[in-house]
Structure formats: structure tokens, C-alpha cells
XYZ file of C-alpha atoms in Angstrom:
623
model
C 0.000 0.000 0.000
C 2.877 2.471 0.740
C 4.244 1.869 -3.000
C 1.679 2.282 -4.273
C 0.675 6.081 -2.932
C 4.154 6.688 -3.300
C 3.737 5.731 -6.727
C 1.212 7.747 -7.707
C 2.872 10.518 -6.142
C 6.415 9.845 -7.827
C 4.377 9.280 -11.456
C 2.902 13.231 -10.549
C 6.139 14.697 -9.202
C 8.909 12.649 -11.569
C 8.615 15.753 -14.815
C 9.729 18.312 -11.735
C 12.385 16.278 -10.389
C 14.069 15.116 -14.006
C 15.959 19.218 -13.726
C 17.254 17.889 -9.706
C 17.827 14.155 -10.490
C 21.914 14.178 -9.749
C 21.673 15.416 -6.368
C 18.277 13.394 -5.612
C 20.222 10.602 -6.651
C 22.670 11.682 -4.431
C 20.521 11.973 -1.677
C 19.106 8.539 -2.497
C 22.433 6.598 -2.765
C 23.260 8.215 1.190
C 19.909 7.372 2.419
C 20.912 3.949 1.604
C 23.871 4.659 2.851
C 22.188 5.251 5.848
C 20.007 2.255 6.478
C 22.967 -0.357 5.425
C 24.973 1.104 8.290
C 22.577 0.505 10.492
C 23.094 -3.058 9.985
C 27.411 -2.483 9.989
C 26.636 -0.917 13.417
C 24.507 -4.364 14.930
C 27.734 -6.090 13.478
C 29.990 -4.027 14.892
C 28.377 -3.936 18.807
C 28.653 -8.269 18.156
C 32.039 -7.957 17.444
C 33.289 -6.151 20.266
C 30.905 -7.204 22.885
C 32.001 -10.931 22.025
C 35.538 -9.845 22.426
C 34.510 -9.294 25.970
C 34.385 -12.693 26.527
C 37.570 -15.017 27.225
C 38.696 -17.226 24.341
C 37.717 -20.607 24.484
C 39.870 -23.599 25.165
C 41.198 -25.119 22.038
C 40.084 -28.106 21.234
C 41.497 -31.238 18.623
C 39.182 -33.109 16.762
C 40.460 -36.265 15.293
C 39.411 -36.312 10.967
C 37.057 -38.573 10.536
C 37.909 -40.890 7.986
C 37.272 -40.168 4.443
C 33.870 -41.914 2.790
C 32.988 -42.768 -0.978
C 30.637 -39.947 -1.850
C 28.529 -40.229 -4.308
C 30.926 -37.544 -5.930
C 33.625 -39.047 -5.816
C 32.270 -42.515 -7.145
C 30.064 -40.532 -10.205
C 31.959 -36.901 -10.941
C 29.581 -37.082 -13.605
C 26.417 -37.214 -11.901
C 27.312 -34.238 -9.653
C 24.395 -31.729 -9.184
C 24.185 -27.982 -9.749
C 22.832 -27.904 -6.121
C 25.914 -29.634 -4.542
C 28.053 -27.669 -6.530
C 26.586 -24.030 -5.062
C 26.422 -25.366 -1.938
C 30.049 -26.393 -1.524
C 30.740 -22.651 -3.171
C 28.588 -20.853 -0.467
C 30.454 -23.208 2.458
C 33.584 -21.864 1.420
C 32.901 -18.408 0.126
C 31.340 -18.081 3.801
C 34.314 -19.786 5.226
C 36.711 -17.189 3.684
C 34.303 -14.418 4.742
C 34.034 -15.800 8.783
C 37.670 -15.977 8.095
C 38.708 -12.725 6.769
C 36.603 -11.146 9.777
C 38.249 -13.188 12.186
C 41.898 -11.985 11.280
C 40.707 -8.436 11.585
C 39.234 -8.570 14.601
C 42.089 -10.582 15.942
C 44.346 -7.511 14.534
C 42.419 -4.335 15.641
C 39.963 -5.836 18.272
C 40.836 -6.862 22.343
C 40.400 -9.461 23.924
C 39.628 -10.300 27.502
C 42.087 -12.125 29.311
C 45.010 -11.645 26.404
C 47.901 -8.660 25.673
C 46.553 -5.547 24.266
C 48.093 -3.688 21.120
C 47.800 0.376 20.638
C 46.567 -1.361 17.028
C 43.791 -3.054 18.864
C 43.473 -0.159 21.699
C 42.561 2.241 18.970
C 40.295 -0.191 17.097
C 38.563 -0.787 19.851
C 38.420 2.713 20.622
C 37.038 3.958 17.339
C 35.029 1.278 15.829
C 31.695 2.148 17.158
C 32.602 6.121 16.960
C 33.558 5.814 12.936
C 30.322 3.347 12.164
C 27.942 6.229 13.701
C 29.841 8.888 12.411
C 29.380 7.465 8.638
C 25.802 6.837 9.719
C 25.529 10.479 10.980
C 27.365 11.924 8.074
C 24.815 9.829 5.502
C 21.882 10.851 7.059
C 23.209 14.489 7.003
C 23.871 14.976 3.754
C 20.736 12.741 2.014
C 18.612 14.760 4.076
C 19.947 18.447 2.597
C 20.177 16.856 -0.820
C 16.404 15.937 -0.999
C 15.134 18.601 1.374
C 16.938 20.751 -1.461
C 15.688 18.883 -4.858
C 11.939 19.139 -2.794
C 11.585 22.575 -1.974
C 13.002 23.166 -6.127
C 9.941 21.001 -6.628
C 7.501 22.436 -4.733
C 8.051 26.020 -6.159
C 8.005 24.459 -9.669
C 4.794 22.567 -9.005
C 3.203 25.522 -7.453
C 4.291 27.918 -10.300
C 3.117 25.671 -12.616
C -0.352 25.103 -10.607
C -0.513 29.015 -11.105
C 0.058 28.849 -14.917
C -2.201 26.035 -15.487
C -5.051 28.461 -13.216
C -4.251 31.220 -15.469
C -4.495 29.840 -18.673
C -8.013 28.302 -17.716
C -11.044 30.066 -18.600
C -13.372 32.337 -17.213
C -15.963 29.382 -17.017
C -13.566 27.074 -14.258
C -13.285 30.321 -12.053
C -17.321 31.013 -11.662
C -17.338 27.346 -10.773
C -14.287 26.735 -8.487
C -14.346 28.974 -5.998
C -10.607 31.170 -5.312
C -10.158 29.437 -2.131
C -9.953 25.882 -3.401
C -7.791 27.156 -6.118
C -5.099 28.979 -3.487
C -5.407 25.533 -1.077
C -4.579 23.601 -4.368
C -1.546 25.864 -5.126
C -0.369 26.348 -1.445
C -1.517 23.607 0.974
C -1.194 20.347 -0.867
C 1.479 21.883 -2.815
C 3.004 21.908 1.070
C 1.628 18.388 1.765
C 3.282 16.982 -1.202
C 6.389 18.667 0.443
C 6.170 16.940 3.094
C 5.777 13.787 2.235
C 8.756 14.456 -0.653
C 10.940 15.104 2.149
C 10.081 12.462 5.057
C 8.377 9.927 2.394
C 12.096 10.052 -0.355
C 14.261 9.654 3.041
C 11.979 6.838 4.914
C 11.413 4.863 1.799
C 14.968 4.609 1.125
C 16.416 4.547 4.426
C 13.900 2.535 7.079
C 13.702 -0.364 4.988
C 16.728 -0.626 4.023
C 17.802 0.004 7.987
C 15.179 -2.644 8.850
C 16.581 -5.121 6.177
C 20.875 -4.709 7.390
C 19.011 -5.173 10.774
C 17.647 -8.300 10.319
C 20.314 -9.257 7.573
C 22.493 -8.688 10.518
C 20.813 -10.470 13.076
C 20.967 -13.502 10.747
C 24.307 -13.383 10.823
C 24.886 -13.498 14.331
C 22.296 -16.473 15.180
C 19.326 -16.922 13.267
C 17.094 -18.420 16.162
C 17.411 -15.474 18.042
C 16.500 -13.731 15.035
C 13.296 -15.416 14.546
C 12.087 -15.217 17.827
C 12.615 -11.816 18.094
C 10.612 -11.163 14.824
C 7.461 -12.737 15.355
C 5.547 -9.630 16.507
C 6.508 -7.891 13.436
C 2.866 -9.313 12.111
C 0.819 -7.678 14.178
C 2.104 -4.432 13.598
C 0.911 -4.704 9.945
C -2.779 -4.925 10.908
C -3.493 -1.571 12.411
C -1.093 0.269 10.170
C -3.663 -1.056 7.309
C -6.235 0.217 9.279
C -5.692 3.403 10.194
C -4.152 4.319 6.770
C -7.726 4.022 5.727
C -9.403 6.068 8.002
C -6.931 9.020 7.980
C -7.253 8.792 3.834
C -11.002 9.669 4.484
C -10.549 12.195 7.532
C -8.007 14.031 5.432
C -10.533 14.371 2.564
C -12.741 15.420 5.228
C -10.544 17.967 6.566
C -9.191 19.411 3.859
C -13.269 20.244 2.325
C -13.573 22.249 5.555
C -10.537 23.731 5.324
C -11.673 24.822 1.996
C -14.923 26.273 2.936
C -13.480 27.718 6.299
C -11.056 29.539 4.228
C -13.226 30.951 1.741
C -15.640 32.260 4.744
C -12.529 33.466 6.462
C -11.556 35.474 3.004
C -15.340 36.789 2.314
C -15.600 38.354 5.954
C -12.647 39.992 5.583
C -12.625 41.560 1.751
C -16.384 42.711 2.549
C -15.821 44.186 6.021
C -17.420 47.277 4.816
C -20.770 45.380 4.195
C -20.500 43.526 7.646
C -20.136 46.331 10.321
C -22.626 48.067 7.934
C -25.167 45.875 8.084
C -23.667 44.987 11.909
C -23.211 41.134 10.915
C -20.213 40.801 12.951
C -21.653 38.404 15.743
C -23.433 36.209 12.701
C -20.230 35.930 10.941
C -18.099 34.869 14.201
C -21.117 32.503 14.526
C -20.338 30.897 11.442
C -16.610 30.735 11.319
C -16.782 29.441 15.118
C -19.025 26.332 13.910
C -16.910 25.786 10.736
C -13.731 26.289 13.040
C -15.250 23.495 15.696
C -15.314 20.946 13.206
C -12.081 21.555 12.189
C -10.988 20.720 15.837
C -13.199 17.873 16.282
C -11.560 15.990 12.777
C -8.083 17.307 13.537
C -8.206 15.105 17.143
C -9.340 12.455 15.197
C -6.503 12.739 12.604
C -4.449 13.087 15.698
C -5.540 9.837 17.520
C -5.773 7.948 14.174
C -1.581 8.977 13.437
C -0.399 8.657 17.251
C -2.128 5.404 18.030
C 0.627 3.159 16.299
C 3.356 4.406 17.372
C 2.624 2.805 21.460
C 1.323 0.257 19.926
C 4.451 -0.540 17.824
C 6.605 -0.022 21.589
C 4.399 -2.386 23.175
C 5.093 -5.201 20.674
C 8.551 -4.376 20.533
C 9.316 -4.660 24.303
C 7.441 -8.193 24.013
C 10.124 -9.106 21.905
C 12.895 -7.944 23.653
C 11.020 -10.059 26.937
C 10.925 -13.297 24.698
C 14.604 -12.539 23.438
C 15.528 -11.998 27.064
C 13.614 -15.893 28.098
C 15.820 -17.103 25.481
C 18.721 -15.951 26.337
C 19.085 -17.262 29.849
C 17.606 -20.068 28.587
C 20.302 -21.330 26.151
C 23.319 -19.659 27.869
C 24.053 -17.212 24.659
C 26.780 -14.918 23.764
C 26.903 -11.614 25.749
C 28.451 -10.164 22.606
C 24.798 -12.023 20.781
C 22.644 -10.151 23.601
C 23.988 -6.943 23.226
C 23.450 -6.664 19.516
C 20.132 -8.226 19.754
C 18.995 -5.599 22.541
C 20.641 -3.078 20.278
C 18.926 -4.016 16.730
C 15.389 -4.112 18.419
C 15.791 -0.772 19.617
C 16.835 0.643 16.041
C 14.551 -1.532 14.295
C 11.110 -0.152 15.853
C 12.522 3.090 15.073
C 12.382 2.371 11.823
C 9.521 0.611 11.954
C 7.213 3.408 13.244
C 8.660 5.882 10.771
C 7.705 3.460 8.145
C 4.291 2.910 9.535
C 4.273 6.802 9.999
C 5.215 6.686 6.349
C 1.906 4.982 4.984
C -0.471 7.290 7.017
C 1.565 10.208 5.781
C 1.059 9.244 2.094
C -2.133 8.408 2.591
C -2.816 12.191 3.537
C -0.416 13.112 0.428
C -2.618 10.817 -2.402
C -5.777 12.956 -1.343
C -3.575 16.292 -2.105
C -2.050 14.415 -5.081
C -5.590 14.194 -6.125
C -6.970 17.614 -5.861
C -3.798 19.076 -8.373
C -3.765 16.245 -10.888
C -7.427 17.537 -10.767
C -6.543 20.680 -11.535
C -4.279 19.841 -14.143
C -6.213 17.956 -15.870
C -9.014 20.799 -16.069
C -9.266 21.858 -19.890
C -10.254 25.435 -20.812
C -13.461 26.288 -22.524
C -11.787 28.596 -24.644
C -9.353 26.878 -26.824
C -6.781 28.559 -29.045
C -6.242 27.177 -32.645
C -3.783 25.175 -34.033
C -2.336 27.214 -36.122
C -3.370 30.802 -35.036
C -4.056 33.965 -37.946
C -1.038 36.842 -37.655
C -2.918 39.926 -35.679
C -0.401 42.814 -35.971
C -2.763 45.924 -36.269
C -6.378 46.758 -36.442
C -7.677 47.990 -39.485
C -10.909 47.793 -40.061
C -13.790 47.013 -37.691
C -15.860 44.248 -35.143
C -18.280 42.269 -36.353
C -20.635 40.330 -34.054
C -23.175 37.640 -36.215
C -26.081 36.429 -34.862
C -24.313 35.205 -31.388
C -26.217 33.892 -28.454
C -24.158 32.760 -25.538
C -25.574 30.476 -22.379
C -24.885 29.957 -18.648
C -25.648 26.625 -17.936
C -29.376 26.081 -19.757
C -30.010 29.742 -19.598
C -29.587 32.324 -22.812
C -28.088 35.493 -21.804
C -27.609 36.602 -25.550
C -30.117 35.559 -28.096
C -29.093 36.513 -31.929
C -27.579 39.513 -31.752
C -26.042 40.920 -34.596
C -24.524 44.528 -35.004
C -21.625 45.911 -36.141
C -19.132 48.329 -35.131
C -16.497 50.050 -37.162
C -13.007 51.391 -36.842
C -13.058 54.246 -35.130
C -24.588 44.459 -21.938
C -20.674 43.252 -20.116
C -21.108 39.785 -21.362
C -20.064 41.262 -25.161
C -17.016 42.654 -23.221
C -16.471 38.959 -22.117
C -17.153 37.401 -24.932
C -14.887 40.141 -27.549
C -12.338 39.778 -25.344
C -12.361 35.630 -25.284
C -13.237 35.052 -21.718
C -15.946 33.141 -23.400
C -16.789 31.785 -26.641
C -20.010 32.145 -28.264
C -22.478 29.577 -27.804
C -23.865 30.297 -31.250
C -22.452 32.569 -33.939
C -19.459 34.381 -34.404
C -17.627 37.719 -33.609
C -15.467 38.959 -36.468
C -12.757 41.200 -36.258
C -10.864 42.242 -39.224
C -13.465 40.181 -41.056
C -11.827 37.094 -39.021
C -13.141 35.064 -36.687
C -11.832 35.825 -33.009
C -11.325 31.800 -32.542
C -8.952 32.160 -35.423
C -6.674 34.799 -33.514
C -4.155 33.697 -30.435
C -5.360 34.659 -27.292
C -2.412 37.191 -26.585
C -2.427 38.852 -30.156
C -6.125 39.920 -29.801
C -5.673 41.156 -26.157
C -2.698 43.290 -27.498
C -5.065 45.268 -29.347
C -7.345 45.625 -26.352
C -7.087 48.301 -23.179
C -9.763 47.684 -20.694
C -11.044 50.498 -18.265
C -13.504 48.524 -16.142
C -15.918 49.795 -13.327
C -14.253 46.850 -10.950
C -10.642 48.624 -10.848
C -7.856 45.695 -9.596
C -4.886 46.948 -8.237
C -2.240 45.272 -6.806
C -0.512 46.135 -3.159
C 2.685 47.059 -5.406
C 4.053 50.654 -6.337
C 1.551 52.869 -8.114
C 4.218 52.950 -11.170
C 4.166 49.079 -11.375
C 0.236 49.129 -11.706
C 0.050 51.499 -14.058
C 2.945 49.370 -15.966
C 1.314 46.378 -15.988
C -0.670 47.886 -19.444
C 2.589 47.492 -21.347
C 5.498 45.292 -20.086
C 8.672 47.167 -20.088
C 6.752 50.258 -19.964
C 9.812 53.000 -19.051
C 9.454 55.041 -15.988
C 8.617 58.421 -18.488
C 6.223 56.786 -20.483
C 4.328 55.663 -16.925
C 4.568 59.267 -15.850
C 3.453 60.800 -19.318
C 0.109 57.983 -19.176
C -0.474 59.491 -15.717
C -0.425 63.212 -16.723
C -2.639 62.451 -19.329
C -4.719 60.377 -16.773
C -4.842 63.499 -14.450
C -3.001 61.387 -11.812
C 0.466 62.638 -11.630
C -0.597 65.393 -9.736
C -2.196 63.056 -6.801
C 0.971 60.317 -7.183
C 3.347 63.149 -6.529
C 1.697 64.394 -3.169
C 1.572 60.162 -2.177
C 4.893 59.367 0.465
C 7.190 58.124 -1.940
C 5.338 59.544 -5.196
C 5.367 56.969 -7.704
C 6.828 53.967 -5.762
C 4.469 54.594 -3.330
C 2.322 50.858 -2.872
C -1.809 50.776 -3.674
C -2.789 49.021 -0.571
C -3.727 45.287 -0.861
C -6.765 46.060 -4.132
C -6.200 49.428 -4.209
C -7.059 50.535 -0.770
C -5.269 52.906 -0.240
C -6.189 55.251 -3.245
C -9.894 56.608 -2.950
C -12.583 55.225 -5.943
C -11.515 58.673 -8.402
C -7.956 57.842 -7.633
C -8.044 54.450 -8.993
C -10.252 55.193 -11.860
C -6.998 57.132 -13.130
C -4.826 54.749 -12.202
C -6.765 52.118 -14.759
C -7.167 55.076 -17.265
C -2.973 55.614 -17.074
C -2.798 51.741 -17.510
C -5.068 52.126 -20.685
C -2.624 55.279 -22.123
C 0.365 52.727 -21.755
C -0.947 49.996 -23.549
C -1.587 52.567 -26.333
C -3.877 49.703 -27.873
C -6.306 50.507 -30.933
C -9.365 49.773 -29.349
C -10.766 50.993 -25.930
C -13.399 48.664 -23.940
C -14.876 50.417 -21.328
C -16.849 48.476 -19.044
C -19.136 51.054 -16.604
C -16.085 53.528 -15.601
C -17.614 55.791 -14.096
C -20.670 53.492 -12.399
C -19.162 54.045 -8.962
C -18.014 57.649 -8.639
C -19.919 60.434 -7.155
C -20.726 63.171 -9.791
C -17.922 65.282 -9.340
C -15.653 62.709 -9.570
C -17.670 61.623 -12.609
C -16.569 64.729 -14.321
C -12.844 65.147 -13.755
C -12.985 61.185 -15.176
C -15.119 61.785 -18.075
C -12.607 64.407 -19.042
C -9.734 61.832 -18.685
C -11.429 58.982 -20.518
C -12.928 61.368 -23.609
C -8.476 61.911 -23.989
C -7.804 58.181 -23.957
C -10.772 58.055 -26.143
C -9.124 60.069 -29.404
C -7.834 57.586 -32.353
C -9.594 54.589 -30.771
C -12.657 52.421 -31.454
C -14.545 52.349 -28.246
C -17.011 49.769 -27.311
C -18.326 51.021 -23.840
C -21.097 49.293 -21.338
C -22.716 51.728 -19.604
C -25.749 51.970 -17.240
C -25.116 55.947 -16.698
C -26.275 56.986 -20.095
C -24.240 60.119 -19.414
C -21.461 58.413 -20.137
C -22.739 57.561 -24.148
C -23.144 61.292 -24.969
C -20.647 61.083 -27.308
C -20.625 57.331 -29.367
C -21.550 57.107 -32.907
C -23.683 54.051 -31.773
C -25.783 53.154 -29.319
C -27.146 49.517 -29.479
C -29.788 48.811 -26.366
C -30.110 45.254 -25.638
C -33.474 44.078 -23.259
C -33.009 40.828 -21.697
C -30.260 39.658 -24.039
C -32.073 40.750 -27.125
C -31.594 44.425 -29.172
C -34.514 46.564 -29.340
C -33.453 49.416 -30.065
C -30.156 51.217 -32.011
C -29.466 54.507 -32.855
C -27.329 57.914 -31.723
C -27.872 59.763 -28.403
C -29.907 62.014 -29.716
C -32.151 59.715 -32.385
C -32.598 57.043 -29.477
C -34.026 59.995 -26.700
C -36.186 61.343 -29.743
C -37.524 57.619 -30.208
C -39.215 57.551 -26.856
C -38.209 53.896 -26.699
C -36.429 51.458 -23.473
C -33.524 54.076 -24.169
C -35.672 57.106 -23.403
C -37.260 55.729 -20.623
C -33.752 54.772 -19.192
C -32.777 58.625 -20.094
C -36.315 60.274 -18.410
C -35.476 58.271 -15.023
C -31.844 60.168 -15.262
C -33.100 63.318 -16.020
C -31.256 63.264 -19.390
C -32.987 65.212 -22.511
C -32.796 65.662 -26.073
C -31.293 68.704 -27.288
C -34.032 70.850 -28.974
């Protein structure tokens, strides 16, 4: 079960390792390192606790005379078996050997002459062992720790990109907290489990495998006696991987939704000590925020209930190795590694146990980004896009109807406009696509364009002014990307907003506020107007600009926006009918359909929706 979440995650996370793989390999080989010297170390304690021990009394055995084998009477009929098994005997015989004369040579004994050879090998065997071990474990853990965080900021710069090039359609129906816990928290969970999960997988099991590799060595009873409660472990680390799969998916859909209520209280604080909601919101967030404490004890209990469990069984081994030992009159040199190997081997044990629940956790944030990867946008760009260079001619928009969900929004409209409702904002500008028909530009379908070339002949002044909590000069550069520091101040005198930048602190490098709070609603409507100037592009959408100024702001706007407005084809949404004084055209759509099209001055004359719209603003036609 533990490969195979770690699978999954290594199949999601292998393209953003490939640019890292020398020092993850690195960090793998040392990890390895790692757990085989955990086994050297069991070894090494058996070595020089047997040397405690006096040497035995020599004894002569008399060769027993040599008997026909069946090899010796038929070479020929000599098995493959027999053949290995004399090869093992004496490879192992060379090997018990070879040990032997070192230990002999570097190694006391009790009861015999001691060497500065063998004081200093006994002095410095155990020290250099751990010190290898230490230095392993070091080094594999800065070289993955290193190639993860690399990861992590590629995956979540990449989770960004993917969210950006998605259209307009997955952000109405994901909502911008689950994106940001996507990008951040099980970006961080995958983190995690990259940096514990790559270490432990490599390292306790191969530490558990020297272990008991060792162990063998030394006296294979023991060795089985002191494994039979590794079984039962097995049972509840099943178990409990399970449930903490399904309280993580639990937790992290409240986490979601706490987050998002968390981030709507506090953008639209305005609204609540307004309308006084401040005790109905701490209401809501202290229900949402219980829950989250009642499932994070459970996650809690569910990962910290193994890890006594796994001490329990381990001290009943060391009891039955203990039985044993008096029992059968053992090596102390045998009991000292044993006691020593089971208390590195639970270690390891509970960090791989630890392990499973851990990526268990991971696979549900694994989930939720190959999810968002995977999302396709509604808006595709072509194949093989038509060159857009310059405007020339004019818009187009044929018979298009456009849907959310089952419901029409646009049915059949048709009009054109030539060089020179907010959903044909979205919809010119690619947001969305049609559902039906076609907008033309240049006498070319918009589908045909790329994406970027169309918005390059775009400047957008919209009622809904974003502005980031960055200098006032990068906002205002962000309409043309490497915009120089006189063409931003040029854009802003023509704006009328040099004069209020230059009475700001630090004039022009002087930061927005987080959206823009800092600048009052006039201020940033010439901030988006200076953004417009920079782009310089050929044709100006303005989407209500003026919808949420006072009057006199209004004004000093209108003045601003009627200079942005010379050389450009304008296509403006307005509700303030103020606003349309001066377009050549004035389409008025009624519940997604046009009724009515005309000037100013022919629609107010046609005592139509558009006068009625006009009357209720006190608006008139000139006599």
C-alpha cells in the first residue's frame, strides 16, 4: 500500500524532479547509505561485545575418515545444487575468516595482551560506524530537502500557470479558495511527504533489512524469535491508513470552505459592520472552526495510536529474546546486539508505519492538483493561429447567443461596429466563446486569432478597478510590459493622476494598498485610465467607468477617458447613459435581445427602453 501512494505521487512529481535528479540521486544513494549502516553498526556492537568474553579452550578433533561420496564414485552425476552449496560453504568460510583476522588484529580481547593497534580499534570502531551513519543521514537529508523545496516552487508555479491559462468558465465554478489551497496547501503536503516519504522509503527499509540481515548473521534463532511480533504491527497500520485517507478528505473540504468564509468576511468588512453582521459571521466561522478541531483530534488519535502500539510489541520481543537468552546460555556479545537491533529496528519501523499514514494524507492532495491539471479550458486557441499585428478595419458580431448553464443570456444579436450588456465585453475579449455565432474582427473570426495577439489590441477600463498592493508605477505598468518610468509618468499626466501620485509618500513607488485601498474610488479610476494610455492599444473597452463615482468625480474622469478616447474604437457598457453622450452608436439590448439602435440624440427622440432609461436620469434631447 505504501508503494503504491508513493507511486502515484512519484508518477505526478517525476517531470519536476528530471531538472534535480543528480543530487536526488545523491541523496538517495546516502539514504541507503544510511540504512545499510545501520546493519554495519549491529555487526559491529557483536564484534566487540564478544571480544569481551575469554577465548575458548582449544580443542582437537580427530578427521574422521574419508567416505565414498557419491561424488567421488560418479563426478559425472554431480548436481548444480551440490556444486553451489560447496561454493557458499567456502565463500562463507573465507568471509568468517577474513573477519576473524581483523578482529584478531584491531579488536581486544579479555584475558590476552593488548596492542595500541587493537586499543585504537577498539576505541574507534563504534565512533567511525555512527559517524558514517551520521554523516549519511546528514547529507541525504539536505540533498532531498533541497531537490523538494526546487519542486515544490516548480509545481506551485506551474499550478498558477495552469489556473491562469483556464477560462473564465472554471473560475465562476471553483471557488478562489480551493484554487489557493490547491496551489499552497497540498502543494506543502506533497512537500512533506517528498521530504520524510524520499528519506523513509529509502532509508527505514533498508535500515530494517541490514538489521535483520544482521541479526541472521549473528544467530538466526534469536533472530526469529525476536521477529514474530513484526505481524501484528501490519494490521493496524492497514487500518488506520484508511481512516486518515477519508478524515483528510474530510478535513481538507472544511478547510476549503473555512477559508473561503474566512476570506469573504474579511474583503467585505465594509458590508458587515454596515449591516452589523459581525456576531453572525463569528457565529459561522466558530461552527466551521469546531469541526475543524473535532476531525483534527481524530486525525491526531488515528496517526499517534501506532506508534505505542508498535513499543508495546517491541518490548514483548525484547522479553521473549531476554527468556531465550538465559535459557540457552548465549553470547553476551549475541545479547547486546540483539537488545541493540530491536531498539533501532522499531525506530524504523514506526517511521515506516508513519510513512503509509503520511502518504495516505499526500494521495488525497495528489488528487486535488492532478485535478486541476487535468481541467481543460473552454476557450481553446487554434492550431495554427491567424497573424494579428494591427487593427484595421472594424468588429463584427453575427447572430451570437451565448448560455450559462441552460439559460440564454444573448439571443441573436447581430450589429456591427467600425473602426473608429458586459457579457459582449467577455465574450470580444475571449473570456468566453459564443455559444452560437461568431464575432469577427478584421473580417476574421476571433477563434482564429491567439489569445495574446487579440488582447494586445485591447485596453480595458472597467468599473471593478484591480490593483495590486505594489508601487503605483508598477500598476500602471502592468498595461505594457517594459513600460519605461517616463512613459508611466506621461500615461499618468494624461490620466490626471500625476498630480495626486506626486503628493503620495514616496510619489510613484508609493504601494496601492492590498486592491487598491489605499487610493480613494476617483484615484483608482486614473490609475486604470494611465494603464489604458500605456498599452496605447487601438481599441478601448470600457466596461461602466464611471458606475461608482460620485458626480464630481464623474466629471474630472469623463474628461480623462474622452483623452484616452481620441484615435480609438470604443465599445463602452454603460448603465449611466451620461457616459454615451458622445458614441456614434448606441445599441440597447433588453433581456439579451436588441430593441433598439441609434445615436444619443435619435434614441431619446424615439421615446423607446432608451428614453425611458434617459427620463429616469433626467437626461434630454437637445431641442
Amino acid at each position: 500500500m505504501v508503494l503504491k501512494e508513493l507511486k502515484k505521487i512519484w508518477a505526478f512529481g517525476i517531470p519536476y524532479l528530471k531538472p534535480y535528479r543528480f543530487r536526488f540521486i545523491l541523496g538517495i544513494a546516502l539514504s541507503m547509505f544510511f540504512g545499510l549502516s545501520n546493519g554495519l553498526f549491529v555487526l559491529s556492537v557483536n564484534a566487540l561485545f564478544n571480544r569481551l568474553a575469554p577465548p575458548a579452550a582449544a580443542t582437537v578433533t580427530q578427521p574422521k575418515p574419508a567416505s565414498a561420496s557419491p561424488a567421488e564414485i560418479s563426478p559425472e552425476k554431480d548436481s548444480l545444487v551440490k556444486t553451489l552449496q560447496k561454493d557458499l560453504k567456502k565463500n562463507a568460510r573465507l568471509i568468517g575468516d577474513f573477519f576473524k583476522t581483523m578482529s584478531d588484529q584491531w579488536l581486544p580481547r579479555m584475558g590476552q595482551p593488548v596492542t595500541w593497534q587493537q586499543m585504537l580499534g577498539g576505541f574507534f570502531l563504534l565512533p567511525l560506524v555512527m559517524g558514517g551513519r551520521a554523516m549519511a543521514s546528514y547529507f541525504s537529508t539536505y540533498c532531498l530537502t533541497w531537490v523538494s523545496a526546487r519542486v515544490i516552487r516548480d509545481m506551485q508555479v506551474a499550478a498558477l500557470k495552469k489556473a491562469q491559462e483556464l477560462s473564465m468558465a472554471f473560475f465562476q465554478r471553483m471557488p478562489v479558495s480551493d484554487i489557493y489551497a490547491r496551489i499552497t496547501a497540498d502543494t506543502n503536503a506533497i512537500y512533506t511527504a517528498m521530504t520524510n516519504g524520499f528519506i523513509d522509503t529509502i532509508r527505514e527499509p533498508f535500515t530494517v533489512l541490514s538489521i535483520l540481515i544482521s541479526m541472521l548473521i549473528i544467530d538466526w534463532k534469536l533472530t526469529l524469535i525476536a521477529s514474530c511480533m513484526l505481524p501484528l504491527v501490519l494490521v493496524p497500520v492497514v487500518s488506520s491508513g484508511k481512516r486518515l485517507r477519508m478524515l483528510t478528505k474530510k478535513f481538507t473540504g472544511l478547510s476549503v470552505t473555512q477559508s473561503g468564509s474566512l476570506l469573504e468576511a474579511l474583503a467585505a468588512i465594509r458590508i458587515v459592520k454596515a449591516y452589523a453582521m459581525e456576531a453572525l459571521q463569528l457565529k459561522s466561522f466558530r461552527e466551521q472552526a469546531n469541526l475543524g478541531v473535532e476531525m483534527s483530534v481524530k486525525t491526531a488519535q488515528t496517526r499517534n495510536l501506532l506508534n505505542p502500539l508498535i513499543e508495546i510489541l517491541s518490548m514483548l520481543g525484547v522479553g521473549f529474546l531476554l527468556v531465550f537468552v538465559f535459557t540457552t546460555n548465549a553470547k553476551p556479545g549475541n545479547l547486546v546486539a540483539f537488545l541493540t537491533a530491536l531498539l533501532l529496528a522499531p525506530l524504523s519501523i514506526k517511521r515506516i508505519a508513519n510513512l503509509h499514514l503520511t502518504l495516505q494524507m499526500t494521495s488525497v492532495s495528489t488528487q486535488r492538483l492532478e485535478e486541476l491539471f487535468s481541467e481543460k479550458p473552454s476557450v481553446v486557441e487554434p492550431a495554427r493561429p491567424r497573424t494579428l499585428t494591427k487593427f484595421n478595419q472594424g468588429i463584427r458580431i453575427e447572430g451570437v447567443t451565448f448560455s450559462y448553464g441552460h439559460t440564454d443570456v444573448l439571443h441573436q444579436v447581430s450589429f456591427e461596429i467600425p473602426k473608429g450588456k458586459k457579457i459582449l465585453i467577455n465574450l470580444l475579449m475571449r473570456f468566453y466563446d459564443p455559444t452560437k455565432g461568431r464575432i469577427l474582427l478584421d473580417g476574421h473570426d476571433l477563434r482564429e486569432y491567439a489569445t495574446k495577439d487579440l488582447l494586445a489590441q485591447m485596453a480595458l477600463v472597467s468599473q471593478d478597478v484591480v490593483l495590486f498592493n505594489l508601487p503605483v508605477a508598477t500598476n500602471i505598468g502592468f498595461g505594457h510590459e517594459g513600460a519605461t518610468q517616463a512613459e508611466i509618468e506621461q500615461a499618468a499626466k494624461r490620466a490626471n493622476a500625476h498630480e495626486f501620485i506626486m503628493k503620495m509618500p514616496q510619489g510613484y513607488e508609493s504601494p496601492c494598498g492590498e486592491h487598491g485601498q489605499l487610493l480613494s474610488g476617483g484615484q483608482k479610476a486614473r490609475v486604470a485610465i494611465a494603464r489604458a494610455f500605456v498599452r496605447n492599444a487601438p481599441i478601448l473597452v470600457l466596461d461602466e467607468p464611471t458606475a461608482a463615482l460620485d458626480s464630481k468625480a464623474e466629471s474630472e474622469i469623463q474628461k480623462a477617458i474622452d483623452s484616452l478616447e481620441e484615435g480609438r474604437t470604443v465599445i463602452c457598457i454603460a448603465h449611466r447613459l451620461s457616459t454615451l453622450a458622445n458614441m456614434d452608436e448606441i445599441v440597447v439590448l433588453d433581456h439579451g435581445r436588441i430593441v433598439e439602435h441609434g445615436t444619443f440624440e435619435e434614441l431619446l427622440r424615439a421615446k423607446g427602453h432608451f428614453a425611458k432609461m434617459a427620463e429616469q436620469q433626467r437626461l434630454t434631447a437637445k431641442d
